[in-house]
């Protein structure tokens, strides 16, 4: 059976997944870009985000690359798709990633406001799901077939799936950055009670990689 996975999700030392005040100019919130200093130089991110053939190898690259292995669909929250809030004023916002997003497969976006599917270059189609996390997961499983589903974020979306005990594996990269404020991921969650244990922890020069697995 396919798994529901979180991959390459970065937290600050004080537990925040993004900085405050997400805007078009600060898609990761104020200070949030610093969290991902481990990921940007890797071969995987250089290739998928910037179209460059070169990049660093090593521990960080190993974790970045595994996040794209055997994935057949993605789920993300509305805030990860873009900075627009409330009812869609129009359909002009098409995501952060340009005309050819990095996904190249179906992506299911959780939202309270309906919108027609958005077909992009390279095989990415954004489907906007108003029925909640279970409806999105059902659609994603149908699309992924025997492959896994990856949750891209943000923190609120991951928290909902954790609370429902639906995530099979969670890879967190702990970045040596203090944000002070922002969007927390694990505050108030009792992960052992939800069935999660730490099954891997690997330090690199820029992050500590943690894998949590649901029993």
PDB file of C-alpha atoms in Angstrom:
ATOM      1  CA  UNK A   1       0.000   0.000   0.000  1.00  0.00           C
ATOM      2  CA  UNK A   2       1.216   3.486  -0.751  1.00  0.00           C
ATOM      3  CA  UNK A   3       2.537   5.656   2.072  1.00  0.00           C
ATOM      4  CA  UNK A   4       1.749   9.210   3.071  1.00  0.00           C
ATOM      5  CA  UNK A   5       5.088  10.983   3.592  1.00  0.00           C
ATOM      6  CA  UNK A   6       6.491  14.343   4.589  1.00  0.00           C
ATOM      7  CA  UNK A   7       9.940  15.013   3.156  1.00  0.00           C
ATOM      8  CA  UNK A   8      12.561  17.750   3.555  1.00  0.00           C
ATOM      9  CA  UNK A   9      10.357  19.779   5.901  1.00  0.00           C
ATOM     10  CA  UNK A  10      12.629  22.211   7.708  1.00  0.00           C
ATOM     11  CA  UNK A  11      12.226  23.538  11.250  1.00  0.00           C
ATOM     12  CA  UNK A  12      14.179  26.183  13.115  1.00  0.00           C
ATOM     13  CA  UNK A  13      15.825  25.320  16.419  1.00  0.00           C
ATOM     14  CA  UNK A  14      12.873  26.942  18.184  1.00  0.00           C
ATOM     15  CA  UNK A  15      10.354  24.863  16.249  1.00  0.00           C
ATOM     16  CA  UNK A  16       9.080  27.159  13.512  1.00  0.00           C
ATOM     17  CA  UNK A  17       8.460  25.975   9.956  1.00  0.00           C
ATOM     18  CA  UNK A  18       8.203  29.462   8.461  1.00  0.00           C
ATOM     19  CA  UNK A  19       8.726  33.030   9.485  1.00  0.00           C
ATOM     20  CA  UNK A  20       5.879  35.482  10.127  1.00  0.00           C
ATOM     21  CA  UNK A  21       4.108  37.653   7.552  1.00  0.00           C
ATOM     22  CA  UNK A  22       4.143  35.601   4.379  1.00  0.00           C
ATOM     23  CA  UNK A  23       3.899  37.890   1.347  1.00  0.00           C
ATOM     24  CA  UNK A  24       4.696  37.792  -2.342  1.00  0.00           C
ATOM     25  CA  UNK A  25       8.133  39.179  -1.486  1.00  0.00           C
ATOM     26  CA  UNK A  26       8.612  36.761   1.444  1.00  0.00           C
ATOM     27  CA  UNK A  27       6.987  33.465   0.440  1.00  0.00           C
ATOM     28  CA  UNK A  28       8.552  31.710   3.459  1.00  0.00           C
ATOM     29  CA  UNK A  29       7.800  34.554   5.858  1.00  0.00           C
ATOM     30  CA  UNK A  30      10.318  36.975   7.272  1.00  0.00           C
ATOM     31  CA  UNK A  31      13.572  35.105   7.869  1.00  0.00           C
ATOM     32  CA  UNK A  32      12.163  31.827   6.575  1.00  0.00           C
ATOM     33  CA  UNK A  33      14.548  31.492   3.644  1.00  0.00           C
ATOM     34  CA  UNK A  34      17.465  30.982   6.061  1.00  0.00           C
ATOM     35  CA  UNK A  35      15.916  27.692   7.187  1.00  0.00           C
ATOM     36  CA  UNK A  36      16.672  26.062   3.874  1.00  0.00           C
ATOM     37  CA  UNK A  37      20.402  26.739   3.586  1.00  0.00           C
ATOM     38  CA  UNK A  38      20.927  22.961   3.775  1.00  0.00           C
ATOM     39  CA  UNK A  39      18.658  22.253   0.803  1.00  0.00           C
ATOM     40  CA  UNK A  40      19.331  24.939  -1.794  1.00  0.00           C
ATOM     41  CA  UNK A  41      22.901  23.825  -2.663  1.00  0.00           C
ATOM     42  CA  UNK A  42      21.975  20.164  -3.171  1.00  0.00           C
ATOM     43  CA  UNK A  43      21.992  18.609  -6.616  1.00  0.00           C
ATOM     44  CA  UNK A  44      18.290  17.777  -6.318  1.00  0.00           C
ATOM     45  CA  UNK A  45      17.190  21.322  -5.473  1.00  0.00           C
ATOM     46  CA  UNK A  46      19.556  22.928  -7.976  1.00  0.00           C
ATOM     47  CA  UNK A  47      18.103  20.714 -10.686  1.00  0.00           C
ATOM     48  CA  UNK A  48      14.414  20.872  -9.782  1.00  0.00           C
ATOM     49  CA  UNK A  49      14.173  24.503  -8.675  1.00  0.00           C
ATOM     50  CA  UNK A  50      16.784  26.220 -10.799  1.00  0.00           C
ATOM     51  CA  UNK A  51      17.291  23.916 -13.775  1.00  0.00           C
ATOM     52  CA  UNK A  52      21.017  23.594 -13.130  1.00  0.00           C
ATOM     53  CA  UNK A  53      22.840  20.299 -13.717  1.00  0.00           C
ATOM     54  CA  UNK A  54      25.298  20.637 -10.829  1.00  0.00           C
ATOM     55  CA  UNK A  55      24.946  20.743  -7.073  1.00  0.00           C
ATOM     56  CA  UNK A  56      26.362  19.384  -3.860  1.00  0.00           C
ATOM     57  CA  UNK A  57      26.268  15.717  -2.949  1.00  0.00           C
ATOM     58  CA  UNK A  58      26.485  14.132   0.506  1.00  0.00           C
ATOM     59  CA  UNK A  59      24.062  13.749   3.408  1.00  0.00           C
ATOM     60  CA  UNK A  60      21.847  16.723   2.564  1.00  0.00           C
ATOM     61  CA  UNK A  61      21.568  15.620  -1.066  1.00  0.00           C
ATOM     62  CA  UNK A  62      20.694  12.078  -0.001  1.00  0.00           C
ATOM     63  CA  UNK A  63      17.732  13.344   2.022  1.00  0.00           C
ATOM     64  CA  UNK A  64      16.661  15.829  -0.644  1.00  0.00           C
ATOM     65  CA  UNK A  65      16.727  13.155  -3.345  1.00  0.00           C
ATOM     66  CA  UNK A  66      14.793  10.548  -1.354  1.00  0.00           C
ATOM     67  CA  UNK A  67      11.906  12.981  -1.094  1.00  0.00           C
ATOM     68  CA  UNK A  68      11.170  12.578  -4.793  1.00  0.00           C
ATOM     69  CA  UNK A  69      11.546   8.788  -4.918  1.00  0.00           C
ATOM     70  CA  UNK A  70       8.401   6.769  -5.654  1.00  0.00           C
ATOM     71  CA  UNK A  71       6.053   9.777  -5.324  1.00  0.00           C
ATOM     72  CA  UNK A  72       2.903   9.755  -7.451  1.00  0.00           C
ATOM     73  CA  UNK A  73       0.931  12.714  -6.063  1.00  0.00           C
ATOM     74  CA  UNK A  74       1.306  15.677  -3.713  1.00  0.00           C
ATOM     75  CA  UNK A  75      -0.936  17.337  -1.135  1.00  0.00           C
ATOM     76  CA  UNK A  76      -0.425  20.904   0.068  1.00  0.00           C
ATOM     77  CA  UNK A  77      -2.266  23.599   1.965  1.00  0.00           C
ATOM     78  CA  UNK A  78      -3.713  26.737   0.438  1.00  0.00           C
ATOM     79  CA  UNK A  79      -1.013  28.925   2.031  1.00  0.00           C
ATOM     80  CA  UNK A  80       1.738  26.885   0.403  1.00  0.00           C
ATOM     81  CA  UNK A  81       0.136  27.373  -2.992  1.00  0.00           C
ATOM     82  CA  UNK A  82       0.246  31.148  -2.639  1.00  0.00           C
ATOM     83  CA  UNK A  83      -0.373  34.304  -0.599  1.00  0.00           C
ATOM     84  CA  UNK A  84      -3.997  34.840  -1.717  1.00  0.00           C
ATOM     85  CA  UNK A  85      -6.459  34.547   1.183  1.00  0.00           C
ATOM     86  CA  UNK A  86     -10.225  34.112   1.259  1.00  0.00           C
ATOM     87  CA  UNK A  87     -12.354  33.595  -1.861  1.00  0.00           C
ATOM     88  CA  UNK A  88     -10.333  33.579  -5.072  1.00  0.00           C
ATOM     89  CA  UNK A  89     -10.715  37.070  -6.580  1.00  0.00           C
ATOM     90  CA  UNK A  90      -9.863  35.538  -9.961  1.00  0.00           C
ATOM     91  CA  UNK A  91      -7.682  32.722 -11.279  1.00  0.00           C
ATOM     92  CA  UNK A  92      -4.639  34.824 -12.116  1.00  0.00           C
ATOM     93  CA  UNK A  93      -2.507  33.386  -9.285  1.00  0.00           C
ATOM     94  CA  UNK A  94      -0.875  30.228 -10.624  1.00  0.00           C
ATOM     95  CA  UNK A  95       1.603  29.371  -7.852  1.00  0.00           C
ATOM     96  CA  UNK A  96       5.157  30.335  -6.950  1.00  0.00           C
ATOM     97  CA  UNK A  97       6.853  28.055  -9.459  1.00  0.00           C
ATOM     98  CA  UNK A  98       6.288  29.564 -12.915  1.00  0.00           C
ATOM     99  CA  UNK A  99       4.616  27.865 -15.861  1.00  0.00           C
ATOM    100  CA  UNK A 100       6.435  24.551 -15.334  1.00  0.00           C
ATOM    101  CA  UNK A 101       6.268  23.699 -11.588  1.00  0.00           C
ATOM    102  CA  UNK A 102       8.613  21.189 -10.008  1.00  0.00           C
ATOM    103  CA  UNK A 103       5.923  18.565  -9.319  1.00  0.00           C
ATOM    104  CA  UNK A 104       5.182  17.033 -12.763  1.00  0.00           C
ATOM    105  CA  UNK A 105       2.213  15.102 -11.336  1.00  0.00           C
ATOM    106  CA  UNK A 106      -1.172  15.799  -9.722  1.00  0.00           C
ATOM    107  CA  UNK A 107      -1.127  18.167  -6.717  1.00  0.00           C
ATOM    108  CA  UNK A 108      -4.148  18.416  -4.396  1.00  0.00           C
ATOM    109  CA  UNK A 109      -4.527  21.801  -2.683  1.00  0.00           C
ATOM    110  CA  UNK A 110      -6.620  22.058   0.488  1.00  0.00           C
ATOM    111  CA  UNK A 111      -8.871  25.115   0.418  1.00  0.00           C
ATOM    112  CA  UNK A 112     -12.265  26.331   1.619  1.00  0.00           C
ATOM    113  CA  UNK A 113     -12.947  28.052  -1.687  1.00  0.00           C
ATOM    114  CA  UNK A 114     -13.643  26.167  -4.941  1.00  0.00           C
ATOM    115  CA  UNK A 115     -11.550  26.706  -8.036  1.00  0.00           C
ATOM    116  CA  UNK A 116     -11.310  24.865 -11.344  1.00  0.00           C
ATOM    117  CA  UNK A 117      -8.258  22.598 -11.805  1.00  0.00           C
ATOM    118  CA  UNK A 118      -5.150  24.406 -12.995  1.00  0.00           C
ATOM    119  CA  UNK A 119      -3.241  22.551 -15.713  1.00  0.00           C
ATOM    120  CA  UNK A 120       0.408  23.549 -16.005  1.00  0.00           C
ATOM    121  CA  UNK A 121       3.328  22.580 -18.217  1.00  0.00           C
ATOM    122  CA  UNK A 122       5.294  19.418 -17.488  1.00  0.00           C
ATOM    123  CA  UNK A 123       2.399  17.309 -16.244  1.00  0.00           C
ATOM    124  CA  UNK A 124       1.486  19.275 -13.092  1.00  0.00           C
ATOM    125  CA  UNK A 125      -2.216  19.810 -12.435  1.00  0.00           C
ATOM    126  CA  UNK A 126      -3.369  21.588  -9.271  1.00  0.00           C
ATOM    127  CA  UNK A 127      -6.720  20.270  -7.995  1.00  0.00           C
ATOM    128  CA  UNK A 128      -8.448  22.407  -5.356  1.00  0.00           C
ATOM    129  CA  UNK A 129     -10.120  20.266  -2.695  1.00  0.00           C
ATOM    130  CA  UNK A 130     -12.781  21.740  -0.420  1.00  0.00           C
ATOM    131  CA  UNK A 131     -13.765  18.499   1.344  1.00  0.00           C
ATOM    132  CA  UNK A 132     -10.924  18.411   3.899  1.00  0.00           C
ATOM    133  CA  UNK A 133      -7.881  16.257   4.503  1.00  0.00           C
ATOM    134  CA  UNK A 134      -9.576  12.875   4.029  1.00  0.00           C
ATOM    135  CA  UNK A 135     -11.072  13.871   0.696  1.00  0.00           C
ATOM    136  CA  UNK A 136      -7.709  15.168  -0.497  1.00  0.00           C
ATOM    137  CA  UNK A 137      -5.978  11.963   0.565  1.00  0.00           C
ATOM    138  CA  UNK A 138      -8.558   9.810  -1.195  1.00  0.00           C
ATOM    139  CA  UNK A 139      -8.097  11.774  -4.428  1.00  0.00           C
ATOM    140  CA  UNK A 140      -4.310  11.631  -4.072  1.00  0.00           C
ATOM    141  CA  UNK A 141      -4.332   7.854  -3.522  1.00  0.00           C
ATOM    142  CA  UNK A 142      -6.410   7.379  -6.652  1.00  0.00           C
ATOM    143  CA  UNK A 143      -3.960   9.501  -8.638  1.00  0.00           C
ATOM    144  CA  UNK A 144      -0.801   7.940  -7.161  1.00  0.00           C
ATOM    145  CA  UNK A 145      -1.818   4.305  -7.614  1.00  0.00           C
ATOM    146  CA  UNK A 146       0.887   2.148  -6.037  1.00  0.00           C
ATOM    147  CA  UNK A 147       3.226   5.094  -5.488  1.00  0.00           C
ATOM    148  CA  UNK A 148       3.446   7.229  -2.341  1.00  0.00           C
ATOM    149  CA  UNK A 149       1.840  10.605  -1.637  1.00  0.00           C
ATOM    150  CA  UNK A 150       4.001  13.464  -0.412  1.00  0.00           C
ATOM    151  CA  UNK A 151       2.665  16.286   1.747  1.00  0.00           C
ATOM    152  CA  UNK A 152       4.470  19.468   0.803  1.00  0.00           C
ATOM    153  CA  UNK A 153       3.200  21.585   3.698  1.00  0.00           C
ATOM    154  CA  UNK A 154       2.629  23.919   5.269  1.00  0.00           C
ATOM    155  CA  UNK A 155       2.708  23.345   8.991  1.00  0.00           C
ATOM    156  CA  UNK A 156      -1.063  23.528   9.477  1.00  0.00           C
ATOM    157  CA  UNK A 157      -1.662  20.862   6.832  1.00  0.00           C
ATOM    158  CA  UNK A 158       0.949  18.541   8.308  1.00  0.00           C
ATOM    159  CA  UNK A 159      -0.465  19.027  11.807  1.00  0.00           C
ATOM    160  CA  UNK A 160      -3.935  18.000  10.636  1.00  0.00           C
ATOM    161  CA  UNK A 161      -2.623  14.811   9.066  1.00  0.00           C
ATOM    162  CA  UNK A 162      -0.466  14.044  12.121  1.00  0.00           C
ATOM    163  CA  UNK A 163      -3.403  14.502  14.474  1.00  0.00           C
ATOM    164  CA  UNK A 164      -5.410  12.077  12.327  1.00  0.00           C
ATOM    165  CA  UNK A 165      -2.509   9.555  12.465  1.00  0.00           C
ATOM    166  CA  UNK A 166      -2.410   9.415   8.689  1.00  0.00           C
ATOM    167  CA  UNK A 167       1.252  10.261   8.044  1.00  0.00           C
ATOM    168  CA  UNK A 168       3.406   7.156   7.752  1.00  0.00           C
ATOM    169  CA  UNK A 169       6.802   8.846   7.689  1.00  0.00           C
ATOM    170  CA  UNK A 170       7.997  12.359   8.496  1.00  0.00           C
ATOM    171  CA  UNK A 171      11.442  13.681   7.549  1.00  0.00           C
ATOM    172  CA  UNK A 172      12.364  16.857   9.397  1.00  0.00           C
ATOM    173  CA  UNK A 173      15.513  18.854   8.788  1.00  0.00           C
ATOM    174  CA  UNK A 174      16.410  20.860  11.909  1.00  0.00           C
ATOM    175  CA  UNK A 175      18.219  23.990  10.804  1.00  0.00           C
ATOM    176  CA  UNK A 176      20.588  25.861  13.184  1.00  0.00           C
ATOM    177  CA  UNK A 177      18.489  29.029  12.887  1.00  0.00           C
ATOM    178  CA  UNK A 178      16.416  30.852  15.503  1.00  0.00           C
ATOM    179  CA  UNK A 179      13.322  32.647  14.161  1.00  0.00           C
ATOM    180  CA  UNK A 180      11.760  33.732  17.459  1.00  0.00           C
ATOM    181  CA  UNK A 181       8.271  33.666  15.983  1.00  0.00           C
ATOM    182  CA  UNK A 182       6.467  32.235  13.004  1.00  0.00           C
ATOM    183  CA  UNK A 183       4.459  29.110  12.246  1.00  0.00           C
ATOM    184  CA  UNK A 184       5.106  26.238  14.707  1.00  0.00           C
ATOM    185  CA  UNK A 185       4.772  22.609  13.661  1.00  0.00           C
ATOM    186  CA  UNK A 186       4.829  20.371  16.733  1.00  0.00           C
ATOM    187  CA  UNK A 187       3.555  22.623  19.539  1.00  0.00           C
ATOM    188  CA  UNK A 188       0.806  20.823  21.465  1.00  0.00           C
ATOM    189  CA  UNK A 189       1.184  17.528  19.614  1.00  0.00           C
ATOM    190  CA  UNK A 190       1.907  14.388  21.651  1.00  0.00           C
ATOM    191  CA  UNK A 191       3.778  12.439  19.004  1.00  0.00           C
ATOM    192  CA  UNK A 192       4.412   9.292  21.105  1.00  0.00           C
ATOM    193  CA  UNK A 193       0.710   9.097  21.918  1.00  0.00           C
ATOM    194  CA  UNK A 194      -0.023   9.423  18.203  1.00  0.00           C
ATOM    195  CA  UNK A 195       2.252   6.451  17.555  1.00  0.00           C
ATOM    196  CA  UNK A 196       5.378   8.173  16.231  1.00  0.00           C
ATOM    197  CA  UNK A 197       8.959   7.268  17.100  1.00  0.00           C
ATOM    198  CA  UNK A 198      12.317   8.546  15.888  1.00  0.00           C
ATOM    199  CA  UNK A 199      13.786   5.894  13.589  1.00  0.00           C
ATOM    200  CA  UNK A 200      16.712   7.864  12.123  1.00  0.00           C
ATOM    201  CA  UNK A 201      18.798  10.917  13.002  1.00  0.00           C
ATOM    202  CA  UNK A 202      21.728  12.031  10.865  1.00  0.00           C
ATOM    203  CA  UNK A 203      23.691  15.289  11.303  1.00  0.00           C
ATOM    204  CA  UNK A 204      25.199  17.187   8.393  1.00  0.00           C
ATOM    205  CA  UNK A 205      27.152  20.421   8.322  1.00  0.00           C
ATOM    206  CA  UNK A 206      23.988  22.487   7.809  1.00  0.00           C
ATOM    207  CA  UNK A 207      21.168  20.514   9.467  1.00  0.00           C
ATOM    208  CA  UNK A 208      20.198  17.517  11.554  1.00  0.00           C
ATOM    209  CA  UNK A 209      17.929  15.133   9.682  1.00  0.00           C
ATOM    210  CA  UNK A 210      15.243  13.383  11.735  1.00  0.00           C
ATOM    211  CA  UNK A 211      12.895  10.651  10.490  1.00  0.00           C
ATOM    212  CA  UNK A 212       9.764   9.892  12.483  1.00  0.00           C
ATOM    213  CA  UNK A 213       7.805   6.749  11.675  1.00  0.00           C
ATOM    214  CA  UNK A 214       4.299   5.754  12.714  1.00  0.00           C
ATOM    215  CA  UNK A 215       4.084   2.333  14.302  1.00  0.00           C
TER     216      UNK A 215
END
